[in-house]
Short mmCIF file of C-alpha atoms in Angstrom, two decimals:
data_model
loop_
_atom_site.label_atom_id
_atom_site.label_comp_id
_atom_site.label_asym_id
_atom_site.label_seq_id
_atom_site.Cartn_x
_atom_site.Cartn_y
_atom_site.Cartn_z
CA MET A 173 18.21 -112.43 -9.98
CA PRO A 174 15.81 -109.84 -8.68
CA ALA A 175 16.47 -111.05 -5.12
CA THR A 176 20.16 -110.65 -5.59
CA ARG A 177 19.72 -107.07 -6.77
CA LYS A 178 17.83 -106.16 -3.62
CA VAL A 179 20.38 -107.59 -1.21
CA VAL A 180 23.30 -105.60 -2.50
CA PRO A 181 21.75 -102.19 -1.93
CA ARG A 182 20.79 -103.13 1.60
CA LYS A 183 24.37 -104.07 2.44
CA ARG A 184 25.60 -100.74 1.11
CA VAL A 185 23.15 -98.82 3.21
CA GLN A 186 24.12 -100.71 6.31
CA LEU A 187 27.79 -100.12 5.72
CA SER A 188 27.34 -96.41 5.25
CA ASN A 189 25.17 -96.12 8.38
CA GLU A 190 27.36 -98.17 10.69
CA ASP A 191 30.73 -96.71 9.81
CA SER A 192 31.70 -93.93 7.41
CA GLU A 193 35.47 -94.46 7.67
CA PRO A 194 35.69 -97.18 5.00
CA GLU A 195 34.01 -94.82 2.56
CA SER A 196 36.45 -92.07 3.44
CA LEU A 197 39.32 -94.40 2.80
CA HIS A 198 37.98 -95.36 -0.63
CA SER A 199 40.30 -94.40 -3.48
CA ASP A 200 37.60 -92.25 -5.05
CA ALA A 201 37.15 -90.31 -1.83
CA LEU A 202 40.83 -89.34 -1.56
CA ASP A 203 40.42 -86.75 -4.30
CA ASP A 204 37.34 -85.22 -2.68
CA LEU A 205 37.18 -82.36 -0.14
CA PRO A 206 38.00 -83.04 3.55
CA PRO A 207 35.32 -84.84 5.53
CA LYS A 208 32.49 -82.80 7.00
CA LYS A 209 33.56 -83.77 10.50
CA ARG A 210 36.87 -81.97 10.12
CA THR A 211 35.17 -79.04 8.47
CA ARG A 212 32.72 -78.73 11.34
CA SER A 213 35.51 -78.85 13.92
CA SER A 214 37.49 -76.12 12.17
CA ASN A 215 34.41 -73.94 11.82
CA PHE A 216 33.56 -74.50 15.45
CA LYS A 217 36.99 -73.29 16.55
CA SER A 218 36.83 -70.16 14.46
CA SER A 219 33.33 -69.19 15.49
CA SER A 220 33.57 -69.91 19.21
CA PRO A 221 35.78 -67.86 21.59
CA SER A 222 39.03 -69.64 22.28
CA LYS A 223 41.27 -69.20 25.31
CA PRO A 224 44.68 -69.09 23.63
CA LYS A 225 43.88 -65.94 21.62
CA PRO A 226 42.98 -63.78 24.65
CA LYS A 227 46.06 -65.13 26.38
CA ARG A 228 48.20 -64.01 23.47
CA ARG A 229 46.64 -60.54 23.63
CA THR A 230 47.20 -60.35 27.40
CA ARG A 231 50.80 -61.38 26.98
CA LYS A 232 51.31 -58.67 24.41
CA ALA A 233 49.71 -56.07 26.66
CA LYS A 234 51.97 -57.15 29.49
CA GLU A 235 54.99 -56.84 27.25
CA ASP A 236 53.89 -53.31 26.32
CA ASP A 237 53.51 -52.43 30.00
CA VAL A 238 56.98 -53.76 30.70
CA ASN A 239 58.39 -51.73 27.85
CA ASP A 240 56.68 -48.62 29.19
CA GLU A 241 58.15 -49.23 32.63
CA GLU A 242 61.58 -49.68 31.09
CA ASP A 243 61.19 -46.37 29.31
CA VAL A 244 60.21 -44.67 32.56
CA ASP A 245 63.08 -46.18 34.47
CA GLY A 246 65.48 -45.41 31.68
CA SER A 247 66.68 -49.01 31.45
CA ASP A 248 66.77 -48.72 27.69
CA VAL A 249 69.60 -46.19 27.98
CA ASP A 250 73.04 -47.43 27.12
CA LEU A 251 74.94 -47.16 30.39
CA LYS A 252 78.68 -47.22 30.73
CA GLU A 253 80.46 -49.21 33.35
CA GLY A 254 79.79 -47.85 36.83
CA GLN A 255 76.72 -45.83 35.75
CA GLN A 256 73.18 -46.34 36.95
CA VAL A 257 69.80 -44.72 36.45
CA VAL A 258 68.65 -42.77 39.53
CA GLY A 259 65.41 -41.24 38.24
CA ARG A 260 63.73 -39.10 35.65
CA VAL A 261 64.85 -35.52 35.00
CA VAL A 262 62.13 -33.00 35.83
CA GLN A 263 61.72 -30.21 33.30
CA ALA A 264 60.93 -26.62 34.26
CA PRO A 265 57.27 -25.56 34.09
CA LYS A 266 56.28 -23.93 30.83
CA THR A 267 53.82 -21.55 32.48
CA GLY A 268 53.73 -19.37 35.59
CA TRP A 269 56.85 -17.30 34.90
CA VAL A 270 56.87 -13.51 35.05
CA PRO A 271 58.57 -10.69 33.10
CA PRO A 272 62.13 -9.62 34.04
CA GLY A 273 62.29 -7.67 37.27
CA GLN A 274 59.66 -9.75 39.07
CA VAL A 275 59.61 -12.95 41.13
CA SER A 276 57.18 -15.77 40.31
CA GLN A 277 55.45 -18.30 42.48
CA ASN A 278 57.46 -20.97 40.62
CA THR A 279 60.63 -19.60 42.19
CA LEU A 280 59.19 -19.53 45.69
CA GLY A 281 57.81 -23.04 45.18
CA PHE A 282 61.21 -24.42 44.18
CA LEU A 283 62.91 -22.77 47.16
CA ALA A 284 60.20 -24.11 49.46
CA GLN A 285 61.08 -27.63 48.34
CA LEU A 286 64.69 -27.08 49.44
CA LYS A 287 63.43 -26.73 53.02
CA ASP A 288 62.61 -30.44 52.93
CA PRO A 289 65.72 -32.51 53.78
CA VAL A 290 64.56 -35.13 51.27
CA CYS A 291 64.72 -32.53 48.50
CA ASN A 292 67.83 -30.76 49.77
CA ASP A 293 69.90 -33.57 48.35
CA ARG A 294 72.39 -33.73 45.50
CA GLU A 295 70.58 -36.50 43.62
CA TRP A 296 67.21 -34.71 43.90
CA PHE A 297 68.79 -31.41 42.87
CA LYS A 298 70.45 -33.02 39.87
CA LEU A 299 67.12 -34.38 38.64
CA HIS A 300 65.54 -30.93 39.12
CA GLU A 301 68.43 -28.95 37.67
CA PRO A 302 66.38 -27.72 34.66
CA VAL A 303 63.94 -26.17 37.14
CA TYR A 304 66.76 -24.55 39.10
CA ARG A 305 68.35 -23.11 35.96
CA ARG A 306 65.05 -21.47 35.06
CA VAL A 307 64.70 -20.13 38.61
CA GLU A 308 68.28 -18.88 38.49
CA LYS A 309 67.62 -17.02 35.23
CA GLU A 310 64.56 -15.33 36.72
CA PHE A 311 66.53 -14.27 39.79
CA LYS A 312 69.35 -12.88 37.63
CA ASP A 313 66.82 -10.81 35.70
CA PHE A 314 65.37 -9.60 38.99
CA ILE A 315 68.81 -8.62 40.36
CA GLU A 316 69.63 -6.80 37.13
CA ALA A 317 66.49 -4.71 37.56
CA PHE A 318 67.27 -4.22 41.24
CA THR A 319 70.79 -3.03 40.40
CA ASN A 320 69.41 -0.45 37.98
CA MET A 321 67.06 0.80 40.70
CA LEU A 322 69.79 0.85 43.37
CA THR A 323 72.23 2.81 41.21
CA ASP A 324 69.52 5.45 40.79
CA VAL A 325 69.02 5.64 44.55
CA ASP A 326 72.73 5.57 45.40
CA SER A 327 75.31 6.81 42.94
CA GLN A 328 78.11 5.05 44.87
CA ILE A 329 76.89 1.64 43.74
CA PRO A 330 78.67 0.45 40.57
CA PRO A 331 76.45 -1.07 37.86
CA LEU A 332 77.92 -4.56 38.05
CA PRO A 333 76.44 -7.57 36.21
CA PRO A 334 74.36 -10.02 38.24
CA LYS A 335 77.09 -12.69 38.24
CA ASP A 336 79.33 -10.34 40.27
CA VAL A 337 76.82 -9.78 43.08
CA ILE A 338 74.78 -13.00 43.31
CA HIS A 339 75.81 -15.67 45.82
CA ARG A 340 76.07 -19.34 44.96
CA ILE A 341 73.27 -21.61 46.11
CA TYR A 342 75.79 -24.22 47.27
CA ARG A 343 76.60 -24.22 50.99
CA ASP A 344 80.06 -24.54 52.47
CA ILE A 345 79.57 -27.56 54.72
CA ARG A 346 83.21 -28.24 55.57
CA PHE A 347 82.96 -26.90 59.13
CA SER A 348 79.21 -27.11 59.64
CA ASN A 349 77.15 -29.69 61.49
CA ASP A 350 74.37 -29.08 58.99
CA LYS A 351 75.38 -31.08 55.94
CA THR A 352 72.53 -30.05 53.64
CA PRO A 353 74.31 -29.07 50.44
CA TYR A 354 72.07 -26.21 49.26
CA LYS A 355 70.88 -22.92 50.71
CA LYS A 356 67.16 -22.40 51.16
CA GLY A 357 67.11 -18.99 49.50
CA LEU A 358 68.69 -16.80 46.82
CA SER A 359 70.84 -13.81 47.76
CA ALA A 360 73.00 -11.01 46.42
CA SER A 361 75.32 -8.36 47.95
CA PHE A 362 76.05 -4.81 46.87
CA SER A 363 78.79 -2.40 47.88
CA ARG A 364 81.11 0.20 46.43
CA SER A 365 83.47 -2.57 45.42
CA GLY A 366 80.87 -5.20 44.54
CA ARG A 367 80.51 -8.35 46.56
CA LYS A 368 84.05 -8.20 48.01
CA GLY A 369 86.50 -5.61 49.25
CA ILE A 370 86.81 -3.36 52.26
CA PHE A 371 83.14 -2.43 52.09
CA ALA A 372 81.82 -5.97 51.69
CA PHE A 373 83.84 -9.09 52.22
CA SER A 374 83.53 -12.57 53.68
CA SER A 375 85.16 -13.32 57.00
CA LYS A 376 85.98 -16.67 58.55
CA SER A 377 82.58 -16.71 60.25
CA ASP A 378 80.90 -16.59 56.83
CA LYS A 379 79.42 -13.17 57.53
CA LEU A 380 79.76 -10.04 55.45
CA THR A 381 81.10 -6.70 56.52
CA GLY A 382 80.45 -3.43 54.89
CA TYR A 383 78.36 -1.35 52.62
CA MET A 384 75.06 -2.83 51.55
CA ARG A 385 74.04 -6.40 51.57
CA ILE A 386 70.69 -7.36 50.12
CA VAL A 387 70.47 -10.35 52.37
CA CYS A 388 69.94 -11.29 55.99
CA SER A 389 71.31 -14.58 57.27
CA ARG A 390 72.67 -15.21 53.75
CA ARG A 391 69.38 -14.98 51.92
CA MET A 392 67.18 -12.47 50.18
CA ILE A 393 64.36 -14.28 48.39
CA LYS A 394 63.06 -17.02 50.66
CA PRO A 395 59.56 -18.49 50.85
CA GLY A 396 57.50 -18.51 54.02
CA ASP A 397 57.34 -14.70 54.38
CA GLU A 398 61.09 -14.63 55.06
CA SER A 399 62.38 -12.54 52.14
CA VAL A 400 64.59 -9.74 53.46
CA ILE A 401 66.50 -6.65 52.41
CA ALA A 402 69.23 -5.69 54.87
CA ALA A 403 72.00 -3.11 55.07
CA GLY A 404 74.90 -2.48 57.39
CA ALA A 405 78.17 -3.88 58.71
CA TRP A 406 78.18 -7.54 59.75
CA CYS A 407 81.02 -8.41 62.15
CA PRO A 408 83.58 -5.91 60.81
CA ALA A 409 87.25 -6.77 60.93
CA LYS A 410 89.25 -5.74 63.96
CA ASN A 411 90.65 -2.50 62.54
CA GLU A 412 87.35 -1.30 61.07
CA LEU A 413 85.49 -2.06 64.31
CA ALA A 414 88.11 -0.23 66.39
CA THR A 415 87.85 2.84 64.14
CA LEU A 416 84.06 2.84 64.38
CA ARG A 417 84.17 2.61 68.18
CA ASN A 418 86.71 5.40 68.40
CA HIS A 419 84.33 7.67 66.49
CA LEU A 420 81.58 6.85 68.99
CA LEU A 421 83.87 7.32 71.99
CA ARG A 422 84.98 10.76 70.83
CA SER A 423 81.63 11.90 69.44
CA THR A 424 83.01 12.86 66.06
CA PRO A 425 80.76 14.48 63.43
CA ALA A 426 80.32 11.07 61.81
CA ALA A 427 79.14 9.63 65.14
CA LYS A 428 76.65 12.48 65.57
CA THR A 429 75.38 11.84 62.04
CA LEU A 430 74.77 8.21 62.95
CA HIS A 431 72.64 9.26 65.93
CA THR A 432 70.66 11.61 63.73
CA ILE A 433 69.96 8.90 61.16
CA LEU A 434 68.95 6.30 63.76
CA SER A 435 66.53 8.78 65.37
CA SER A 436 64.94 10.02 62.12
CA GLU A 437 61.25 9.39 61.55
CA ALA A 438 61.74 7.43 58.34
CA PHE A 439 64.35 5.16 59.93
CA THR A 440 62.37 4.44 63.08
CA THR A 441 59.24 3.74 60.98
CA HIS A 442 61.01 0.96 59.10
CA PHE A 443 63.41 -0.40 61.73
CA GLY A 444 62.24 0.69 65.19
CA PRO A 445 63.38 3.15 67.89
CA PRO A 446 67.14 3.75 68.36
CA HIS A 447 67.63 1.78 71.57
CA PRO A 448 67.85 -1.91 72.56
CA HIS A 449 64.63 -3.88 72.89
CA PRO A 450 63.66 -4.65 76.52
CA ARG A 451 63.55 -8.40 75.76
CA GLY A 452 66.68 -8.36 73.61
CA ASP A 453 64.82 -8.74 70.31
CA ARG A 454 65.98 -7.23 67.05
CA GLN A 455 65.29 -3.50 66.97
CA SER A 456 67.09 -0.88 64.90
CA VAL A 457 70.78 -1.92 64.91
CA PHE A 458 70.48 -3.77 68.23
CA GLY A 459 69.76 -7.37 69.12
CA HIS A 460 72.29 -9.23 66.98
CA GLU A 461 73.62 -12.56 68.23
CA ASP A 462 77.22 -11.30 68.38
CA GLU A 463 76.35 -8.34 70.62
CA LEU A 464 78.52 -8.08 73.73
CA LYS A 465 76.95 -8.52 77.16
CA VAL A 466 79.37 -6.15 78.89
CA ALA A 467 81.37 -3.11 77.81
CA PRO A 468 84.33 -3.65 75.49
CA LYS A 469 87.70 -3.77 77.14
CA GLY A 470 88.93 -0.32 78.10
CA VAL A 471 85.51 1.33 77.69
CA ASP A 472 83.56 2.86 80.56
CA LYS A 473 80.35 0.90 81.11
CA ASN A 474 78.54 4.16 81.84
CA HIS A 475 79.41 5.74 78.49
CA LYS A 476 76.43 7.44 76.87
CA ASP A 477 76.83 5.31 73.73
CA ILE A 478 77.50 2.06 75.57
CA ALA A 479 74.62 0.34 73.74
CA LEU A 480 76.22 1.07 70.37
CA LEU A 481 79.70 0.26 71.65
CA LYS A 482 78.56 -3.24 72.63
CA CYS A 483 77.48 -3.92 69.06
CA ARG A 484 79.88 -5.91 66.90
CA SER A 485 77.49 -5.72 63.95
CA LEU A 486 75.57 -2.61 62.95
CA ALA A 487 72.85 -3.62 60.51
CA VAL A 488 69.13 -3.26 59.92
CA SER A 489 66.69 -5.37 57.92
CA CYS A 490 63.17 -5.26 56.55
CA ARG A 491 61.13 -8.42 55.92
CA PHE A 492 58.50 -9.01 53.24
CA THR A 493 55.65 -11.47 52.84
CA ASP A 494 55.39 -13.86 49.90
CA ALA A 495 52.41 -11.86 48.64
CA GLN A 496 54.58 -8.73 48.47
CA VAL A 497 57.38 -10.58 46.68
CA VAL A 498 55.15 -11.99 43.91
CA ALA A 499 53.11 -8.79 43.54
CA PRO A 500 52.38 -8.04 39.85
CA GLU A 501 54.15 -5.48 37.72
CA SER A 502 56.69 -3.33 39.62
CA LYS A 503 54.99 -3.15 43.02
CA PHE A 504 57.68 -5.12 44.83
CA MET A 505 60.49 -3.17 43.16
CA ASP A 506 58.82 0.11 44.14
CA THR A 507 58.63 -1.10 47.74
CA LEU A 508 62.34 -2.00 47.66
CA ARG A 509 63.16 1.43 46.26
CA GLY A 510 61.50 3.11 49.22
CA VAL A 511 63.37 0.97 51.78
CA ALA A 512 66.70 1.37 49.97
CA GLY A 513 66.25 5.13 50.02
CA VAL A 514 66.02 5.04 53.82
CA MET A 515 69.01 2.70 54.11
CA THR A 516 71.37 4.68 51.90
CA PRO A 517 72.31 7.49 54.38
CA PHE A 518 72.85 4.85 57.08
CA VAL A 519 75.20 2.90 54.81
CA HIS A 520 77.19 5.99 53.81
CA CYS A 521 77.61 6.93 57.47
CA LEU A 522 78.89 3.46 58.38
CA ASN A 523 81.45 3.61 55.59
CA ASP A 524 82.73 6.92 56.99
CA LEU A 525 82.85 5.55 60.52
CA MET A 526 84.93 2.54 59.46
CA THR A 527 87.29 4.22 56.97
CA LEU A 528 87.83 7.87 57.99
CA PRO A 529 90.49 8.54 60.66
CA VAL A 530 89.31 9.93 63.97
CA ASP A 531 89.70 13.71 64.30
CA HIS A 532 91.37 14.19 67.67
CA GLY A 533 90.34 17.84 67.66
CA SER A 534 86.72 16.78 68.16
CA ASP A 535 87.51 14.45 71.05
CA GLU A 536 85.06 15.30 73.82
CA GLU A 537 85.87 12.40 76.09
CA ASP A 538 89.65 12.67 75.81
CA GLU A 539 92.08 10.60 77.79
CA GLU A 540 91.40 12.47 81.04
CA ASP A 541 88.12 10.59 81.31
CA GLY A 542 89.98 7.33 81.17
CA THR A 543 87.96 6.05 78.23
CA GLY A 544 90.59 6.25 75.55
CA GLY A 545 89.74 3.76 72.85
CA PRO A 546 88.92 0.10 72.77
CA GLN A 547 92.09 -1.93 72.81
CA ASP A 548 90.63 -4.90 71.01
CA ASP A 549 87.42 -6.67 70.11
CA GLU A 550 87.13 -8.62 73.36
CA SER A 551 84.89 -7.57 76.21
CA GLU A 552 85.97 -7.37 79.83
CA GLY A 553 84.04 -10.41 80.85
CA GLY A 554 84.03 -12.15 77.49
CA ASP A 555 81.42 -11.98 74.78
CA GLU A 556 78.70 -14.42 73.83
#
């Protein structure tokens, strides 16, 4: 009996050492906790870094990046049939603007971008329309202040609102080889009758004729030191040009007044001496592209005013640097006031020359000299 008792325990020890699975399958072990082997494996997974979890985090980060890109591209916008997203709308800067009556660097910067053909595009302009609207508002405020100043200098200018004197920024490209849709500057025109009428109107050549035009080559505020104030008659109509030439041919009082103005010290200081430049450059009222090379038809080429008679446009201009345009406070407006004061007598004289009938009693040339008056706008040998 004692031997039998010893054998049984040995067999149990051997069974437990060789294989633990039969013990785990025992009916008493089914109600116990899970085996230690499973517990160790679960603890090992939780304590050690596992690859799937970082992958899940990376996938989520990628999904967030994709969502951000979709927000940037605007793909989350509900588009109707035929619509597509072309880009993000650029908002106007919140800083850098100036009080009414001044021009900011923001305005010059926007206009400078329009010089780039990539930016002078309808799609680009549409995305930057909030910037343009802010620039447009600043220019309207500037023109309103300029109008108040100009009406003080010249009582003949009516106090019209900015919308009646400012030109559109959109170009007429119907008959132009240059198909860029937008002008590269902002401009406005002033006359007794506003932007249109006998004193200022658009002709077929897209030039203005008449009283005062605060623009040269269809622009006033333009970056690159090209901002200009100009005054005069640009390519007058046939009747107005003929009347002006008749005054010069017969040396009427209005013609003598024109000579006096062109020779005055203030005028020559701003616009140059009253005679053509030796190299054909712009000087005083001379040097325009539409100037005739020979005398007008029916006019003696040796006439004392032949230089003026060859002109088809009588206008002067004064250019300003960007630093002058963005000068603080009212410095730029004060500069414009001084130039406008010099231009005003010249403008009044041109209006008289183009609208007042010629007084035959003051005719010094008369028909006996064979000069008569110009029969039409064409030159003897053709113009440019």
